[in-house]
Amino acid sequence: MARWLLHVDLDQFQAAVEFRRHPELRGQPVIVGGNGDPEEPRKVVTCASYPARAFGVRAGMALRSAARKCPDAVFLPLDVPCYEEASEEVMARLRSFTDQVEVWGWDEAFVAADTDDPEQLARAIRAAVAELDLTCAIGIGDNKLTAKLATGFAKSVGKSGDIAADPPGAHAGMFRLTAANWSAVMAHRPTNALWGIGSRIAARLAESGIHTVGDLMAADRARLAAEFGPANGPYLWVMGRGAGDTEVVTKPPPAVGRSRSETFPRDIEDHAEIGAQVARLAAEVAAEIAAAGRIATRVAVTVRTSTFYTRSKQSKLPEPTTDIPTIVEAALRVLDRFPLDRPVRLLGVRLELAPVTEISGIDTDES
């Protein structure tokens, strides 16, 4: 049996979870974000249902802008615990097929499986997800790159209204992309169609006469290495040929840091209030790492002003600690290094953490 990588991507996830508890909203333009108030300043869309997307609403857009584009939309508040619970339901279903599941956030995962019929497995997974009253698209590939790209085709099949625009062998909700059909599906597409190549790299490739994936396949590796570096250049060439990582990491590596930030509904100018907010954020993130059994080694504070000028400063703690007052005091000392001569829009506190191997055997509950 061959080894296959399947990329499972849940459709309009947050909106779909809301449809489970509000069935009457199905088929309507639904926008999730902030506290569900489209007039709330400085809050953004985290998910838009497909009908809302038809009006041009996208994740990351300000709620006010979304309301202008789609004034009849239903706005709902972000409910993180509910989405986390729904995501765990889905991941548990995936693990019922195999223990080789690598979770990528709430709404997507890679699944590795040895099978002679990956489409049959994909159909079974889609049916299992449908039992949760959710839907998903599945990309089938011989590595993570091809599987991820295949999901995009699975989601877009038939939506353009032009059957000729769909890749050969495409089926709604499911698509296979491997070395066997890589050139037929990808060679004519622009380089930024590749997962991992953004507009900046695509522009640099274009300056070298490389406009399509086919051009990248035919490019000289030495020239790419000279232009993009001895590691990145050859990697771009390999990517252009549809090669990629096949390893599935079932347990994510321990976090190297944890942070909290907040964009305020109004700019803050009072220095005492700024200090109080930094102290609160530092205390919250310190409590989180203590509960997780981790220890802080360094404190960083981020300040974004009303002009969107953003700066971070950091300081190493005298010794690794989980003591909340010590961490708060350190964060305030870092804050003192900022001039604070402009109104503040956002504040953030990040704690760098000691490696897990360094803290084994330490009873953090004594702090």
CSV table of C-alpha atoms in Angstrom, one decimal:
chain,number,residue,atom,x,y,z
A,1,MET,CA,0.0,0.0,0.0
A,2,ALA,CA,1.2,3.5,-0.8
A,3,ARG,CA,1.5,6.2,1.8
A,4,TRP,CA,-0.7,9.2,1.3
A,5,LEU,CA,-1.1,12.6,2.9
A,6,LEU,CA,-4.6,14.0,3.2
A,7,HIS,CA,-5.2,17.7,4.1
A,8,VAL,CA,-8.6,18.1,5.8
A,9,ASP,CA,-9.9,21.7,5.7
A,10,LEU,CA,-13.2,22.5,7.4
A,11,ASP,CA,-15.6,24.8,5.5
A,12,GLN,CA,-16.4,28.3,6.9
A,13,PHE,CA,-15.6,26.7,10.3
A,14,GLN,CA,-16.7,29.3,12.8
A,15,ALA,CA,-19.9,30.1,10.9
A,16,ALA,CA,-20.6,26.4,10.4
A,17,VAL,CA,-20.3,25.9,14.2
A,18,GLU,CA,-22.8,28.7,14.7
A,19,PHE,CA,-25.2,27.1,12.2
A,20,ARG,CA,-25.2,24.0,14.4
A,21,ARG,CA,-26.8,26.0,17.2
A,22,HIS,CA,-28.6,28.5,15.0
A,23,PRO,CA,-30.0,26.4,12.1
A,24,GLU,CA,-32.3,29.2,11.1
A,25,LEU,CA,-29.2,31.1,10.0
A,26,ARG,CA,-28.1,28.6,7.3
A,27,GLY,CA,-27.9,30.2,3.9
A,28,GLN,CA,-27.7,33.7,5.3
A,29,PRO,CA,-24.7,36.0,5.3
A,30,VAL,CA,-23.2,35.5,8.8
A,31,ILE,CA,-20.1,37.4,10.1
A,32,VAL,CA,-18.2,36.3,13.2
A,33,GLY,CA,-16.0,38.7,15.0
A,34,GLY,CA,-15.4,40.8,18.2
A,35,ASN,CA,-18.5,41.0,20.4
A,36,GLY,CA,-20.8,40.7,17.4
A,37,ASP,CA,-21.3,44.5,17.2
A,38,PRO,CA,-20.6,45.8,13.7
A,39,GLU,CA,-20.1,49.3,15.2
A,40,GLU,CA,-17.5,48.1,17.6
A,41,PRO,CA,-14.2,49.9,16.7
A,42,ARG,CA,-11.0,48.1,16.0
A,43,LYS,CA,-12.5,44.6,15.8
A,44,VAL,CA,-12.2,42.4,12.8
A,45,VAL,CA,-13.9,39.6,11.0
A,46,THR,CA,-12.6,36.2,12.0
A,47,CYS,CA,-15.0,34.2,9.8
A,48,ALA,CA,-17.5,35.0,7.1
A,49,SER,CA,-20.1,32.5,5.7
A,50,TYR,CA,-20.0,31.9,2.0
A,51,PRO,CA,-23.0,34.1,1.3
A,52,ALA,CA,-21.2,37.0,3.2
A,53,ARG,CA,-18.0,36.3,1.2
A,54,ALA,CA,-20.1,36.9,-2.0
A,55,PHE,CA,-20.4,40.5,-0.9
A,56,GLY,CA,-16.6,40.8,-0.6
A,57,VAL,CA,-16.4,40.2,3.2
A,58,ARG,CA,-13.1,38.5,4.2
A,59,ALA,CA,-11.4,37.5,7.4
A,60,GLY,CA,-9.2,40.3,8.9
A,61,MET,CA,-11.5,43.0,7.5
A,62,ALA,CA,-12.8,45.6,10.0
A,63,LEU,CA,-16.3,44.8,11.2
A,64,ARG,CA,-17.4,48.3,10.2
A,65,SER,CA,-16.1,47.7,6.7
A,66,ALA,CA,-17.9,44.4,6.6
A,67,ALA,CA,-21.1,46.0,7.6
A,68,ARG,CA,-20.8,48.5,4.8
A,69,LYS,CA,-20.2,45.7,2.3
A,70,CYS,CA,-23.0,43.5,3.6
A,71,PRO,CA,-25.5,45.6,5.6
A,72,ASP,CA,-28.0,42.7,5.9
A,73,ALA,CA,-25.5,40.3,7.5
A,74,VAL,CA,-26.0,38.7,10.9
A,75,PHE,CA,-23.1,39.6,13.2
A,76,LEU,CA,-22.2,37.1,15.9
A,77,PRO,CA,-19.6,37.3,18.7
A,78,LEU,CA,-16.5,35.2,18.6
A,79,ASP,CA,-17.0,32.2,20.9
A,80,VAL,CA,-13.6,30.6,21.3
A,81,PRO,CA,-14.5,27.8,23.8
A,82,CYS,CA,-17.3,26.7,21.5
A,83,TYR,CA,-15.0,26.6,18.4
A,84,GLU,CA,-12.3,24.8,20.4
A,85,GLU,CA,-14.8,22.1,21.5
A,86,ALA,CA,-16.1,21.6,17.9
A,87,SER,CA,-12.5,21.4,16.6
A,88,GLU,CA,-11.7,18.7,19.2
A,89,GLU,CA,-14.8,16.7,18.0
A,90,VAL,CA,-13.5,16.8,14.5
A,91,MET,CA,-9.9,15.9,15.4
A,92,ALA,CA,-11.2,12.9,17.5
A,93,ARG,CA,-13.1,11.7,14.4
A,94,LEU,CA,-9.9,12.0,12.3
A,95,ARG,CA,-8.0,10.0,14.9
A,96,SER,CA,-10.6,7.2,14.7
A,97,PHE,CA,-9.1,6.5,11.3
A,98,THR,CA,-5.4,6.8,12.2
A,99,ASP,CA,-3.2,8.1,14.9
A,100,GLN,CA,-1.2,10.0,12.3
A,101,VAL,CA,-2.9,13.3,12.6
A,102,GLU,CA,-1.1,16.7,12.6
A,103,VAL,CA,-3.4,19.4,13.8
A,104,TRP,CA,-3.1,22.9,12.2
A,105,GLY,CA,-5.4,25.1,14.2
A,106,TRP,CA,-9.1,24.8,14.7
A,107,ASP,CA,-10.1,24.0,11.2
A,108,GLU,CA,-7.4,22.0,9.4
A,109,ALA,CA,-5.2,19.0,9.8
A,110,PHE,CA,-2.9,16.6,7.9
A,111,VAL,CA,-3.7,12.9,8.0
A,112,ALA,CA,-1.1,10.3,6.9
A,113,ALA,CA,-2.4,6.9,5.9
A,114,ASP,CA,-1.2,3.7,4.1
A,115,THR,CA,-3.9,2.8,1.7
A,116,ASP,CA,-4.6,1.7,-1.9
A,117,ASP,CA,-7.7,3.9,-2.2
A,118,PRO,CA,-7.1,7.4,-0.7
A,119,GLU,CA,-10.4,8.6,-2.3
A,120,GLN,CA,-12.3,6.0,-0.3
A,121,LEU,CA,-10.6,7.2,2.9
A,122,ALA,CA,-11.4,10.8,2.0
A,123,ARG,CA,-15.0,10.0,1.4
A,124,ALA,CA,-15.2,8.2,4.8
A,125,ILE,CA,-13.6,11.1,6.6
A,126,ARG,CA,-16.0,13.6,4.9
A,127,ALA,CA,-18.9,11.4,6.0
A,128,ALA,CA,-17.6,11.3,9.6
A,129,VAL,CA,-17.3,15.1,9.6
A,130,ALA,CA,-20.8,15.4,8.2
A,131,GLU,CA,-22.1,13.4,11.1
A,132,LEU,CA,-21.0,16.4,13.3
A,133,ASP,CA,-23.2,18.6,11.1
A,134,LEU,CA,-20.0,20.2,9.6
A,135,THR,CA,-18.5,19.9,6.1
A,136,CYS,CA,-14.9,19.8,4.8
A,137,ALA,CA,-12.8,19.6,1.7
A,138,ILE,CA,-9.9,17.1,1.4
A,139,GLY,CA,-6.8,17.3,-0.6
A,140,ILE,CA,-5.0,14.1,-1.4
A,141,GLY,CA,-1.3,14.3,-2.1
A,142,ASP,CA,2.0,12.5,-1.9
A,143,ASN,CA,3.4,15.2,0.5
A,144,LYS,CA,2.1,18.1,2.5
A,145,LEU,CA,2.6,20.6,-0.4
A,146,THR,CA,0.6,18.7,-2.9
A,147,ALA,CA,-2.1,17.8,-0.3
A,148,LYS,CA,-2.5,21.4,0.8
A,149,LEU,CA,-2.7,22.7,-2.8
A,150,ALA,CA,-5.2,19.9,-3.7
A,151,THR,CA,-7.6,21.2,-1.0
A,152,GLY,CA,-7.7,24.5,-2.7
A,153,PHE,CA,-8.9,22.8,-5.9
A,154,ALA,CA,-11.3,20.7,-4.0
A,155,LYS,CA,-12.9,23.8,-2.5
A,156,SER,CA,-13.1,25.7,-5.8
A,157,VAL,CA,-14.4,23.0,-8.2
A,158,GLY,CA,-17.4,24.3,-10.1
A,159,LYS,CA,-17.5,27.6,-8.4
A,160,SER,CA,-16.2,29.6,-11.4
A,161,GLY,CA,-19.0,28.4,-13.6
A,162,ASP,CA,-16.4,27.4,-16.2
A,163,ILE,CA,-15.9,23.6,-16.2
A,164,ALA,CA,-12.8,24.0,-18.3
A,165,ALA,CA,-11.2,26.0,-15.6
A,166,ASP,CA,-11.3,23.1,-13.2
A,167,PRO,CA,-8.3,20.8,-13.1
A,168,PRO,CA,-8.6,17.4,-14.8
A,169,GLY,CA,-10.2,14.8,-12.5
A,170,ALA,CA,-11.6,17.4,-10.1
A,171,HIS,CA,-14.5,16.5,-7.9
A,172,ALA,CA,-16.3,18.9,-5.5
A,173,GLY,CA,-14.9,18.5,-2.0
A,174,MET,CA,-12.0,16.2,-2.9
A,175,PHE,CA,-9.0,16.3,-5.3
A,176,ARG,CA,-5.8,14.4,-5.8
A,177,LEU,CA,-2.5,16.1,-6.7
A,178,THR,CA,0.7,14.1,-7.0
A,179,ALA,CA,3.8,13.9,-9.1
A,180,ALA,CA,1.7,12.1,-11.7
A,181,ASN,CA,-0.5,15.1,-12.6
A,182,TRP,CA,1.7,18.0,-11.1
A,183,SER,CA,2.8,19.4,-14.5
A,184,ALA,CA,-0.7,19.2,-16.0
A,185,VAL,CA,-2.3,20.9,-13.1
A,186,MET,CA,0.3,23.4,-11.9
A,187,ALA,CA,2.9,24.2,-14.7
A,188,HIS,CA,0.8,27.0,-16.2
A,189,ARG,CA,-0.1,28.7,-12.9
A,190,PRO,CA,1.7,31.7,-11.4
A,191,THR,CA,4.4,31.0,-8.9
A,192,ASN,CA,2.4,32.5,-6.0
A,193,ALA,CA,-0.1,29.6,-6.6
A,194,LEU,CA,2.4,27.5,-4.6
A,195,TRP,CA,1.9,27.2,-0.9
A,196,GLY,CA,4.7,29.2,0.7
A,197,ILE,CA,5.4,31.7,-2.2
A,198,GLY,CA,3.9,35.1,-1.5
A,199,SER,CA,3.7,38.2,-3.6
A,200,ARG,CA,7.1,39.5,-2.6
A,201,ILE,CA,9.0,36.3,-3.6
A,202,ALA,CA,6.8,36.0,-6.7
A,203,ALA,CA,7.8,39.5,-7.8
A,204,ARG,CA,11.5,38.7,-7.3
A,205,LEU,CA,11.1,35.5,-9.3
A,206,ALA,CA,9.4,37.5,-12.1
A,207,GLU,CA,12.4,39.9,-12.2
A,208,SER,CA,14.4,36.8,-13.1
A,209,GLY,CA,12.0,35.8,-15.8
A,210,ILE,CA,10.3,33.1,-13.7
A,211,HIS,CA,6.6,33.8,-13.9
A,212,THR,CA,4.9,30.3,-13.8
A,213,VAL,CA,5.4,27.1,-11.8
A,214,GLY,CA,6.7,25.6,-15.1
A,215,ASP,CA,9.3,28.3,-15.4
A,216,LEU,CA,10.4,27.5,-11.8
A,217,MET,CA,10.6,23.8,-12.7
A,218,ALA,CA,13.0,24.7,-15.5
A,219,ALA,CA,15.0,27.2,-13.6
A,220,ASP,CA,18.7,26.8,-12.9
A,221,ARG,CA,19.3,25.8,-9.3
A,222,ALA,CA,22.6,27.5,-9.1
A,223,ARG,CA,21.0,30.8,-10.3
A,224,LEU,CA,18.3,30.4,-7.7
A,225,ALA,CA,20.8,29.8,-5.0
A,226,ALA,CA,22.7,32.9,-6.0
A,227,GLU,CA,19.6,35.0,-6.0
A,228,PHE,CA,17.7,33.7,-3.0
A,229,GLY,CA,20.5,32.1,-0.9
A,230,PRO,CA,22.1,28.6,-0.7
A,231,ALA,CA,19.2,27.2,1.2
A,232,ASN,CA,16.1,29.1,0.0
A,233,GLY,CA,17.0,29.0,-3.7
A,234,PRO,CA,17.2,25.2,-4.1
A,235,TYR,CA,14.2,24.9,-1.9
A,236,LEU,CA,12.2,27.0,-4.3
A,237,TRP,CA,13.3,24.8,-7.2
A,238,VAL,CA,12.2,21.7,-5.2
A,239,MET,CA,8.9,23.3,-4.4
A,240,GLY,CA,8.3,24.1,-8.0
A,241,ARG,CA,8.6,20.4,-8.8
A,242,GLY,CA,5.9,19.5,-6.3
A,243,ALA,CA,8.2,17.9,-3.7
A,244,GLY,CA,7.6,18.5,0.0
A,245,ASP,CA,7.6,17.3,3.6
A,246,THR,CA,5.9,13.9,4.3
A,247,GLU,CA,6.4,13.8,8.1
A,248,VAL,CA,3.3,14.1,10.2
A,249,VAL,CA,4.0,15.5,13.7
A,250,THR,CA,1.3,14.2,16.0
A,251,LYS,CA,2.5,16.1,19.0
A,252,PRO,CA,3.4,19.7,18.5
A,253,PRO,CA,6.7,20.8,20.1
A,254,PRO,CA,6.5,22.7,23.4
A,255,ALA,CA,5.8,26.4,22.9
A,256,VAL,CA,8.9,28.6,23.2
A,257,GLY,CA,6.8,31.6,24.3
A,258,ARG,CA,3.4,32.8,25.2
A,259,SER,CA,1.8,36.2,24.8
A,260,ARG,CA,-1.2,38.4,25.2
A,261,SER,CA,-2.1,41.6,23.5
A,262,GLU,CA,-5.0,43.9,23.2
A,263,THR,CA,-6.2,46.6,20.8
A,264,PHE,CA,-8.1,49.1,22.8
A,265,PRO,CA,-11.4,50.6,21.6
A,266,ARG,CA,-10.0,54.1,22.2
A,267,ASP,CA,-6.4,55.3,22.3
A,268,ILE,CA,-4.8,55.5,25.7
A,269,GLU,CA,-2.8,58.5,26.7
A,270,ASP,CA,-2.6,58.4,30.5
A,271,HIS,CA,0.7,56.8,31.5
A,272,ALA,CA,-0.9,55.3,34.7
A,273,GLU,CA,-3.6,53.6,32.6
A,274,ILE,CA,-1.0,52.3,30.2
A,275,GLY,CA,1.0,50.8,33.1
A,276,ALA,CA,-2.1,49.2,34.6
A,277,GLN,CA,-2.9,47.6,31.3
A,278,VAL,CA,0.6,46.2,30.9
A,279,ALA,CA,0.5,44.9,34.4
A,280,ARG,CA,-2.8,43.2,33.7
A,281,LEU,CA,-1.6,41.5,30.5
A,282,ALA,CA,1.6,40.4,32.2
A,283,ALA,CA,-0.3,38.9,35.1
A,284,GLU,CA,-2.6,37.1,32.8
A,285,VAL,CA,0.1,35.5,30.7
A,286,ALA,CA,2.1,34.7,33.8
A,287,ALA,CA,-0.8,32.8,35.3
A,288,GLU,CA,-1.2,30.9,32.0
A,289,ILE,CA,2.3,29.7,31.9
A,290,ALA,CA,2.3,28.7,35.6
A,291,ALA,CA,-0.9,26.7,35.0
A,292,ALA,CA,0.8,25.0,32.1
A,293,GLY,CA,3.9,24.1,34.2
A,294,ARG,CA,6.2,26.4,32.3
A,295,ILE,CA,8.8,28.9,33.5
A,296,ALA,CA,9.5,32.4,32.1
A,297,THR,CA,13.1,33.5,31.3
A,298,ARG,CA,12.5,36.8,29.4
A,299,VAL,CA,9.8,39.4,29.2
A,300,ALA,CA,8.9,41.5,26.2
A,301,VAL,CA,6.5,44.4,25.8
A,302,THR,CA,5.0,45.6,22.6
A,303,VAL,CA,3.6,49.1,22.1
A,304,ARG,CA,1.7,50.3,19.0
A,305,THR,CA,0.8,53.9,18.8
A,306,SER,CA,-2.2,55.6,17.2
A,307,THR,CA,0.0,56.1,14.1
A,308,PHE,CA,0.6,52.4,13.9
A,309,TYR,CA,4.2,52.7,14.8
A,310,THR,CA,5.0,49.4,16.6
A,311,ARG,CA,8.0,48.7,18.7
A,312,SER,CA,9.0,45.8,21.1
A,313,LYS,CA,11.5,45.9,23.8
A,314,GLN,CA,12.6,43.0,26.1
A,315,SER,CA,14.6,42.1,29.1
A,316,LYS,CA,16.0,38.9,30.6
A,317,LEU,CA,14.7,38.0,34.0
A,318,PRO,CA,17.3,37.8,36.8
A,319,GLU,CA,16.4,34.1,37.1
A,320,PRO,CA,13.7,31.8,35.5
A,321,THR,CA,10.4,32.2,37.4
A,322,THR,CA,6.7,31.7,37.5
A,323,ASP,CA,6.2,34.4,40.2
A,324,ILE,CA,3.5,36.7,38.9
A,325,PRO,CA,4.6,39.9,40.9
A,326,THR,CA,8.2,39.4,39.6
A,327,ILE,CA,7.0,39.1,36.0
A,328,VAL,CA,4.7,42.1,36.3
A,329,GLU,CA,7.4,44.2,37.8
A,330,ALA,CA,9.8,43.2,35.0
A,331,ALA,CA,7.2,44.1,32.3
A,332,LEU,CA,6.7,47.5,33.9
A,333,ARG,CA,10.5,48.1,33.9
A,334,VAL,CA,10.5,47.3,30.2
A,335,LEU,CA,7.6,49.7,29.6
A,336,ASP,CA,9.6,52.4,31.3
A,337,ARG,CA,12.0,52.3,28.4
A,338,PHE,CA,9.4,53.5,25.9
A,339,PRO,CA,8.9,57.3,25.5
A,340,LEU,CA,5.1,57.0,25.5
A,341,ASP,CA,4.8,60.4,23.8
A,342,ARG,CA,1.9,59.4,21.5
A,343,PRO,CA,-1.5,57.8,22.2
A,344,VAL,CA,-1.3,54.0,22.5
A,345,ARG,CA,-3.5,51.8,20.3
A,346,LEU,CA,-2.2,48.3,21.3
A,347,LEU,CA,-0.2,46.8,24.1
A,348,GLY,CA,1.2,43.3,24.3
A,349,VAL,CA,3.3,41.2,26.7
A,350,ARG,CA,5.2,38.1,25.7
A,351,LEU,CA,7.1,35.7,27.9
A,352,GLU,CA,9.9,33.5,26.6
A,353,LEU,CA,9.9,30.1,28.2
A,354,ALA,CA,12.6,27.8,29.5
A,355,PRO,CA,12.9,24.6,27.4
A,356,VAL,CA,10.9,21.7,28.8
A,357,THR,CA,14.1,19.7,29.4
A,358,GLU,CA,15.3,22.4,31.7
A,359,ILE,CA,12.3,22.4,34.0
A,360,SER,CA,11.6,18.7,34.4
A,361,GLY,CA,11.3,17.9,38.1
A,362,ILE,CA,10.6,21.5,39.2
A,363,ASP,CA,7.4,21.9,41.2
A,364,THR,CA,6.0,25.1,39.8
A,365,ASP,CA,3.0,24.9,42.2
A,366,GLU,CA,5.2,26.3,45.0
A,367,SER,CA,5.4,29.7,43.3
